[in-house]
Amino acid sequence: MEEGVEIALQGDTIVDFIDFTEYVVTSLARILSVRYVAVAIPDESNEKRLKVLKMWENDHIREPFEYPLTDTPCERLYAEKKSIIIRDGLQNEYPQNQWFSASGLDSYYGIPLFDSEQSLIGHIYLMDNSPVFMDHRHEILLKLFARLTEGKLERHLKKQSTRSADYFTNNNQELLNYQQAVAELDTFFYKASHDIRTPITAIEGVYNIIKVDPALAKNPVLKLLEKQIIKIKALNASIIEVGGIRSRMREFVPLNLNVLVSEVVSSINTQKEVVPTIDIHPDLQITSDRYLLSMILKSIITNSFQYLDESKNNPGIDISASEAEGRIIMSIQDNGTGINPHLAKKLFSMFYRADTNRSGFGLGLYKAKMAADKLGIDLAIDSIENEGTIVRISC
């Protein structure tokens, strides 16, 4: 008894709380000759789970882990806020607990830990394969370890709470800074796109006046000007769409996926003669934001058209969708030029163009990724150079 008290008091000199809990479980296991000793606290994010800070298991220290309260005597301890003793028959009392039966456990002794305001903040428990034998001296010793642990645990939790508060304050300021930056960026997209529109309209007006003059209409410079006007209008439209995606409030509505895909395909302006095949059940429904989902599909299908290899025997685009495990999986596959697999991950980056010889601004797949992130949709690209590309959409 005297030796046990001395061991307990020696542990009280340990400053680090985690080191102290390891000392507690190790000392109690050896003094009381039990196979399992643990210090556990409630999981702050889930009241039905406990976190074991340290456990002595057979002959070694087990690292921290979590377990559910249900079907354990710990559930009674937290409900009744008092020590729970099951001297034998633990498996019979909790037949649903597979760990008890697999480990051959027969007895349990749990003692609650309270803070200075008598709030339950954790507990120490012992378990063994044999009936528990705890005489008066053993119970006094266990309570001494519990009282020492209570004080250190309360101080530890207060430190953790202070750190969490500081972390929240710092991160809250970072969040405010981020939100301000996002708002400024949204303002930039809006003002830039609308400010650019005015000179574009002026240039286009001058161009329309000039082209009606027969003496100037055939001037090659005029053709070049026309191409540049079309190009800059398309770029400005893409910038407006990027800003629209960023600021859009999602509106989830039920959609017929077959109908939506058909509408998107019909809306794509292309000179390619290829007609995509659509393999989607006519009644397949999805709940999503029509505008954002259409943006994703249009960007990806347009990209497939752009990189079609019409020199192949059967150039084509195949669009399919199916429902599996509560999710809708779509694929858009082409047998076009493809891309080096190492470069595929860059395709969703802003202004990235895999082939600089082709028209475009490198914003199509970037817009698709933005919209997908906003809807919680996963996009994945697999591509093989000179063979084709497949984009998988998981909703």
Coordinates of C-alpha atoms in Angstrom, one line a residue:
M1 CA 0.0 0.0 0.0
E2 CA 2.7 2.4 1.1
E3 CA 4.7 1.6 -2.1
G4 CA 1.6 2.3 -4.3
V5 CA 1.0 5.7 -2.6
E6 CA 4.7 6.6 -3.2
I7 CA 4.4 5.6 -6.9
A8 CA 1.3 7.8 -7.2
L9 CA 2.9 10.8 -5.6
Q10 CA 6.0 10.4 -7.8
G11 CA 3.8 10.6 -10.8
D12 CA 2.4 13.9 -9.6
T13 CA 5.8 15.5 -10.3
I14 CA 5.5 14.7 -14.0
V15 CA 4.8 18.0 -15.8
D16 CA 3.7 16.8 -19.3
F17 CA 0.1 15.5 -19.2
I18 CA 0.5 12.8 -21.8
D19 CA 3.6 11.5 -20.1
F20 CA 1.6 11.5 -16.8
T21 CA -1.3 9.5 -18.3
E22 CA 1.2 6.9 -19.6
Y23 CA 2.7 6.7 -16.1
V24 CA -0.8 6.3 -14.5
V25 CA -1.9 3.4 -16.8
T26 CA 1.5 1.6 -16.5
S27 CA 1.7 2.0 -12.7
L28 CA -1.9 0.8 -12.1
A29 CA -1.5 -2.2 -14.4
R30 CA 1.5 -3.3 -12.5
I31 CA 0.3 -2.6 -9.0
L32 CA -3.1 -4.1 -9.5
S33 CA -2.0 -6.9 -11.9
V34 CA -4.6 -6.2 -14.6
R35 CA -4.3 -6.5 -18.3
Y36 CA -6.0 -3.3 -19.4
V37 CA -5.9 0.2 -17.9
A38 CA -7.0 3.3 -19.7
V39 CA -7.5 7.1 -19.3
A40 CA -10.4 8.3 -21.5
I41 CA -12.3 11.5 -22.1
P42 CA -15.4 12.4 -24.1
D43 CA -15.0 13.2 -27.7
E44 CA -15.9 17.0 -27.9
S45 CA -17.2 16.5 -31.5
N46 CA -19.4 13.5 -30.8
E47 CA -21.0 12.9 -27.4
K48 CA -21.5 9.2 -28.1
R49 CA -17.8 8.5 -28.5
L50 CA -14.8 8.4 -26.1
K51 CA -11.2 9.2 -26.8
V52 CA -8.6 7.0 -25.0
L53 CA -5.6 9.1 -24.3
K54 CA -3.4 6.2 -23.1
M55 CA -4.0 2.5 -22.6
W56 CA -1.9 -0.3 -21.1
E57 CA -2.8 -3.4 -23.1
N58 CA -1.3 -6.7 -21.9
D59 CA 2.3 -5.7 -21.8
H60 CA 2.6 -2.5 -23.8
I61 CA 1.3 1.1 -24.2
R62 CA -1.3 1.4 -26.9
E63 CA -1.5 4.7 -28.9
P64 CA -4.6 6.9 -28.6
F65 CA -7.8 5.7 -30.2
E66 CA -11.6 6.3 -30.1
Y67 CA -14.5 4.0 -29.5
P68 CA -18.3 4.3 -29.2
L69 CA -20.0 4.5 -25.8
T70 CA -22.8 2.1 -26.9
D71 CA -22.7 -1.4 -25.5
T72 CA -20.0 -0.6 -22.9
P73 CA -20.1 -0.1 -19.1
C74 CA -18.6 3.3 -19.8
E75 CA -22.0 4.3 -21.0
R76 CA -23.5 3.7 -17.6
L77 CA -20.6 5.5 -15.9
Y78 CA -21.3 8.7 -17.9
A79 CA -25.0 8.4 -17.5
E80 CA -24.9 7.8 -13.7
K81 CA -21.8 9.8 -13.0
K82 CA -20.4 7.2 -10.6
S83 CA -18.0 4.3 -10.4
I84 CA -19.2 1.1 -12.2
I85 CA -17.9 -2.3 -11.1
I86 CA -18.6 -5.5 -12.9
R87 CA -16.6 -8.1 -11.0
D88 CA -17.3 -10.9 -13.5
G89 CA -19.6 -11.8 -16.4
L90 CA -18.7 -8.8 -18.5
Q91 CA -19.4 -10.6 -21.8
N92 CA -22.7 -11.9 -20.6
E93 CA -23.8 -8.3 -19.6
Y94 CA -22.6 -6.9 -23.0
P95 CA -23.0 -9.6 -25.6
Q96 CA -23.1 -7.2 -28.5
N97 CA -19.6 -5.9 -27.8
Q98 CA -17.4 -8.1 -30.0
W99 CA -14.1 -6.7 -28.6
F100 CA -15.0 -8.0 -25.1
S101 CA -15.7 -11.5 -26.4
A102 CA -12.7 -11.5 -28.8
S103 CA -10.3 -10.4 -26.0
G104 CA -11.9 -12.8 -23.4
L105 CA -12.6 -9.9 -21.0
D106 CA -14.6 -10.8 -17.8
S107 CA -14.4 -7.8 -15.5
Y108 CA -14.5 -4.0 -15.5
Y109 CA -13.9 -1.3 -12.9
G110 CA -14.5 2.4 -14.0
I111 CA -14.0 5.5 -11.9
P112 CA -15.2 8.9 -13.1
L113 CA -13.0 12.0 -13.2
F114 CA -14.5 15.4 -12.2
D115 CA -13.2 19.0 -12.6
S116 CA -13.3 21.6 -9.8
E117 CA -16.9 22.4 -10.7
Q118 CA -17.9 18.7 -10.4
S119 CA -18.4 18.3 -14.2
L120 CA -17.5 14.9 -15.5
I121 CA -14.5 15.3 -17.8
G122 CA -13.2 11.7 -18.2
H123 CA -12.6 8.4 -16.4
I124 CA -10.1 5.7 -15.7
Y125 CA -11.1 2.1 -16.3
L126 CA -9.5 -1.3 -15.6
M127 CA -10.4 -4.6 -17.4
D128 CA -9.2 -8.1 -17.0
N129 CA -9.8 -11.7 -18.2
S130 CA -10.4 -12.8 -14.6
P131 CA -12.9 -11.6 -12.0
V132 CA -11.7 -8.3 -10.6
F133 CA -10.5 -8.4 -7.0
M134 CA -10.4 -4.9 -5.4
D135 CA -10.0 -4.8 -1.7
H136 CA -10.3 -1.6 0.4
R137 CA -6.6 -0.7 -0.1
H138 CA -6.8 -1.1 -3.8
E139 CA -9.8 1.1 -4.0
I140 CA -8.1 3.8 -2.0
L141 CA -5.0 3.6 -4.3
L142 CA -7.2 3.8 -7.4
K143 CA -9.0 6.8 -6.0
L144 CA -5.7 8.5 -5.3
F145 CA -4.6 8.1 -8.9
A146 CA -8.0 9.4 -10.0
R147 CA -7.7 12.5 -7.9
L148 CA -4.2 13.3 -9.2
T149 CA -5.4 12.7 -12.7
E150 CA -8.4 15.0 -12.3
G151 CA -6.3 18.0 -11.5
K152 CA -3.9 17.5 -14.3
L153 CA -6.7 16.6 -16.8
E154 CA -8.6 19.8 -15.9
R155 CA -5.5 22.0 -16.4
H156 CA -4.7 20.1 -19.7
L157 CA -8.2 20.7 -21.0
K158 CA -8.1 24.4 -20.1
K159 CA -4.8 24.8 -22.0
Q160 CA -6.3 23.0 -25.0
S161 CA -9.4 25.3 -24.8
T162 CA -7.2 28.4 -24.7
R163 CA -5.1 27.2 -27.7
S164 CA -8.3 26.5 -29.6
A165 CA -9.6 29.9 -28.8
D166 CA -6.4 31.5 -30.0
Y167 CA -6.4 29.3 -33.1
F168 CA -10.0 30.3 -33.8
T169 CA -9.2 34.0 -33.3
N170 CA -6.2 33.9 -35.7
N171 CA -8.0 31.8 -38.2
N172 CA -11.1 33.9 -38.0
Q173 CA -9.0 36.9 -39.0
E174 CA -7.5 34.9 -41.8
L175 CA -11.1 34.0 -42.9
L176 CA -12.1 37.6 -42.8
N177 CA -9.1 38.6 -44.9
Y178 CA -9.9 35.8 -47.3
Q179 CA -13.5 36.8 -47.6
Q180 CA -12.4 40.4 -48.3
A181 CA -10.0 39.2 -51.0
V182 CA -12.8 37.1 -52.6
A183 CA -15.2 40.1 -52.5
E184 CA -12.5 42.3 -54.1
L185 CA -11.8 39.7 -56.8
D186 CA -15.6 39.4 -57.5
T187 CA -15.7 43.2 -57.8
F188 CA -12.7 43.1 -60.2
F189 CA -14.3 40.5 -62.4
Y190 CA -17.5 42.5 -62.6
K191 CA -15.9 45.9 -63.2
A192 CA -13.2 44.7 -65.6
S193 CA -15.7 42.8 -67.8
H194 CA -18.1 45.7 -68.0
D195 CA -15.3 48.3 -68.4
I196 CA -13.9 46.2 -71.3
R197 CA -17.2 45.9 -72.9
T198 CA -17.4 49.7 -73.6
P199 CA -14.3 50.0 -75.8
I200 CA -15.2 46.7 -77.5
T201 CA -18.6 48.1 -78.5
A202 CA -16.9 51.3 -79.7
I203 CA -14.4 49.4 -81.8
E204 CA -17.1 47.1 -83.2
G205 CA -19.2 50.2 -84.1
V206 CA -16.3 51.8 -86.0
Y207 CA -15.7 48.4 -87.8
N208 CA -19.3 48.2 -88.9
I209 CA -19.1 51.7 -90.3
I210 CA -15.9 51.0 -92.2
K211 CA -16.9 47.6 -93.7
V212 CA -19.9 49.2 -95.6
D213 CA -17.4 51.3 -97.6
P214 CA -16.8 49.2 -100.8
A215 CA -13.3 50.7 -101.1
L216 CA -12.3 49.4 -97.6
A217 CA -14.4 46.3 -97.3
K218 CA -11.9 44.0 -99.0
N219 CA -8.9 45.4 -97.0
P220 CA -7.2 42.3 -95.3
V221 CA -6.7 44.5 -92.2
L222 CA -10.4 44.7 -91.8
K223 CA -10.7 40.9 -91.7
L224 CA -8.0 40.7 -89.1
L225 CA -9.8 43.4 -87.0
E226 CA -13.0 41.3 -87.3
K227 CA -11.2 38.2 -85.9
Q228 CA -9.8 40.2 -83.0
I229 CA -13.1 41.7 -82.1
I230 CA -14.7 38.2 -82.1
K231 CA -11.8 36.9 -80.0
I232 CA -11.9 39.7 -77.4
K233 CA -15.7 39.5 -77.1
A234 CA -15.4 35.7 -76.4
L235 CA -12.7 36.3 -73.8
N236 CA -14.8 39.0 -72.1
A237 CA -17.8 36.6 -72.1
S238 CA -15.7 34.0 -70.4
I239 CA -14.5 36.4 -67.8
I240 CA -18.1 37.4 -67.1
E241 CA -19.0 33.7 -66.7
V242 CA -16.1 33.1 -64.3
G243 CA -17.4 36.0 -62.2
G244 CA -20.9 34.6 -62.5
I245 CA -19.8 31.2 -61.2
R246 CA -18.0 32.8 -58.2
S247 CA -21.0 34.9 -57.1
R248 CA -23.8 32.6 -58.0
M249 CA -26.1 31.4 -55.2
R250 CA -26.8 27.7 -55.9
E251 CA -30.4 26.7 -56.7
F252 CA -30.9 23.0 -56.5
V253 CA -33.8 21.6 -58.6
P254 CA -34.7 18.2 -60.0
L255 CA -33.4 17.7 -63.5
N256 CA -33.8 15.1 -66.2
L257 CA -30.1 14.4 -67.0
N258 CA -30.8 13.0 -70.5
V259 CA -32.8 16.1 -71.5
L260 CA -30.2 18.4 -70.0
V261 CA -27.3 16.8 -71.8
S262 CA -29.2 16.9 -75.1
E263 CA -29.9 20.6 -74.6
V264 CA -26.2 21.3 -73.8
V265 CA -25.0 19.4 -76.9
S266 CA -27.5 21.3 -79.1
S267 CA -26.3 24.6 -77.7
I268 CA -22.6 24.1 -78.7
N269 CA -21.7 26.0 -81.8
T270 CA -19.2 23.8 -83.7
Q271 CA -18.3 23.2 -87.3
K272 CA -17.4 19.6 -86.7
E273 CA -19.8 17.1 -88.3
V274 CA -19.5 14.7 -85.4
V275 CA -22.7 14.1 -83.4
P276 CA -22.0 12.9 -79.8
T277 CA -23.7 9.6 -78.8
I278 CA -25.7 9.9 -75.6
D279 CA -26.3 6.8 -73.5
I280 CA -28.4 8.0 -70.6
H281 CA -31.6 6.4 -69.3
P282 CA -34.5 8.8 -70.4
D283 CA -35.8 8.9 -66.8
L284 CA -32.5 9.4 -64.9
Q285 CA -33.0 12.3 -62.5
I286 CA -30.4 14.5 -60.8
T287 CA -30.9 17.3 -58.3
S288 CA -28.5 20.1 -59.0
D289 CA -28.1 23.7 -60.1
R290 CA -29.1 23.8 -63.8
Y291 CA -26.8 26.7 -64.7
L292 CA -23.7 25.4 -63.0
L293 CA -24.2 21.8 -64.2
S294 CA -24.8 23.0 -67.7
M295 CA -21.6 25.0 -67.5
I296 CA -19.6 21.9 -66.5
L297 CA -21.1 19.8 -69.3
K298 CA -20.7 22.5 -72.0
S299 CA -17.1 23.2 -71.1
I300 CA -16.1 19.6 -71.2
I301 CA -18.0 18.6 -74.3
T302 CA -16.8 21.8 -76.1
N303 CA -13.3 20.7 -75.2
S304 CA -13.9 17.3 -76.7
F305 CA -15.1 18.9 -79.9
Q306 CA -12.1 21.1 -80.0
Y307 CA -9.6 18.3 -79.7
L308 CA -11.3 15.8 -82.0
D309 CA -9.0 14.1 -84.5
E310 CA -11.1 14.1 -87.7
S311 CA -8.3 12.2 -89.5
K312 CA -9.3 9.1 -87.7
N313 CA -11.7 6.6 -89.2
N314 CA -14.5 7.1 -86.6
P315 CA -13.9 10.3 -84.7
G316 CA -16.5 10.5 -81.9
I317 CA -17.7 11.7 -78.5
D318 CA -19.6 9.3 -76.2
I319 CA -21.5 10.6 -73.3
S320 CA -22.9 8.2 -70.7
A321 CA -24.3 8.2 -67.2
S322 CA -25.5 5.7 -64.6
E323 CA -26.5 5.6 -60.9
A324 CA -24.4 3.6 -58.4
E325 CA -24.4 3.6 -54.6
G326 CA -26.5 6.8 -54.5
R327 CA -24.2 8.8 -56.8
I328 CA -24.5 9.6 -60.5
I329 CA -21.4 8.8 -62.5
M330 CA -21.1 10.4 -65.9
S331 CA -18.3 10.0 -68.5
I332 CA -17.5 12.1 -71.6
Q333 CA -15.1 10.2 -73.8
D334 CA -13.5 11.1 -77.1
N335 CA -10.9 9.5 -79.4
G336 CA -9.3 12.8 -80.2
T337 CA -5.7 13.9 -79.9
G338 CA -5.4 13.2 -76.2
I339 CA -2.6 14.7 -74.0
N340 CA 0.4 13.5 -72.1
P341 CA -0.9 12.0 -68.8
H342 CA 1.6 14.1 -66.9
L343 CA 0.0 17.3 -68.2
A344 CA -3.6 16.2 -67.7
K345 CA -3.7 17.5 -64.1
K346 CA -2.9 21.0 -65.4
L347 CA -6.0 21.1 -67.6
F348 CA -8.2 22.6 -64.8
S349 CA -5.8 25.5 -64.3
M350 CA -6.7 29.0 -65.3
F351 CA -5.4 30.0 -68.8
Y352 CA -3.7 26.6 -69.3
R353 CA -3.7 25.5 -72.9
A354 CA -2.4 22.1 -73.8
D355 CA -2.0 23.0 -77.4
T356 CA -1.2 26.7 -78.0
N357 CA -1.8 26.3 -81.8
R358 CA -5.5 25.9 -81.2
S359 CA -8.0 28.7 -80.5
G360 CA -9.2 29.3 -77.0
F361 CA -8.2 31.0 -73.8
G362 CA -7.6 28.1 -71.4
L363 CA -10.7 29.0 -69.3
G364 CA -13.2 26.3 -70.3
L365 CA -12.1 23.5 -68.0
Y366 CA -11.2 26.0 -65.3
K367 CA -14.8 27.2 -65.3
A368 CA -15.9 23.6 -65.2
K369 CA -13.8 22.9 -62.2
M370 CA -15.0 26.1 -60.4
A371 CA -18.6 25.1 -61.0
A372 CA -17.9 21.5 -59.9
D373 CA -16.3 22.6 -56.7
K374 CA -19.3 24.8 -55.9
L375 CA -21.6 21.8 -56.4
G376 CA -19.4 19.3 -54.6
I377 CA -18.9 17.4 -57.8
D378 CA -15.7 15.4 -58.5
L379 CA -14.0 15.7 -61.9
A380 CA -11.2 13.3 -63.1
I381 CA -9.4 13.2 -66.4
D382 CA -7.6 10.2 -68.0
S383 CA -5.9 10.9 -71.2
I384 CA -3.5 9.1 -73.6
E385 CA -1.7 11.1 -76.2
N386 CA -2.9 10.4 -79.7
E387 CA -5.6 8.0 -78.4
G388 CA -8.2 10.2 -76.6
T389 CA -9.5 11.5 -73.3
I390 CA -12.2 10.5 -70.8
V391 CA -13.6 12.9 -68.2
R392 CA -15.5 11.4 -65.3
I393 CA -18.0 13.4 -63.4
S394 CA -19.1 12.1 -60.0
C395 CA -22.2 13.8 -58.6

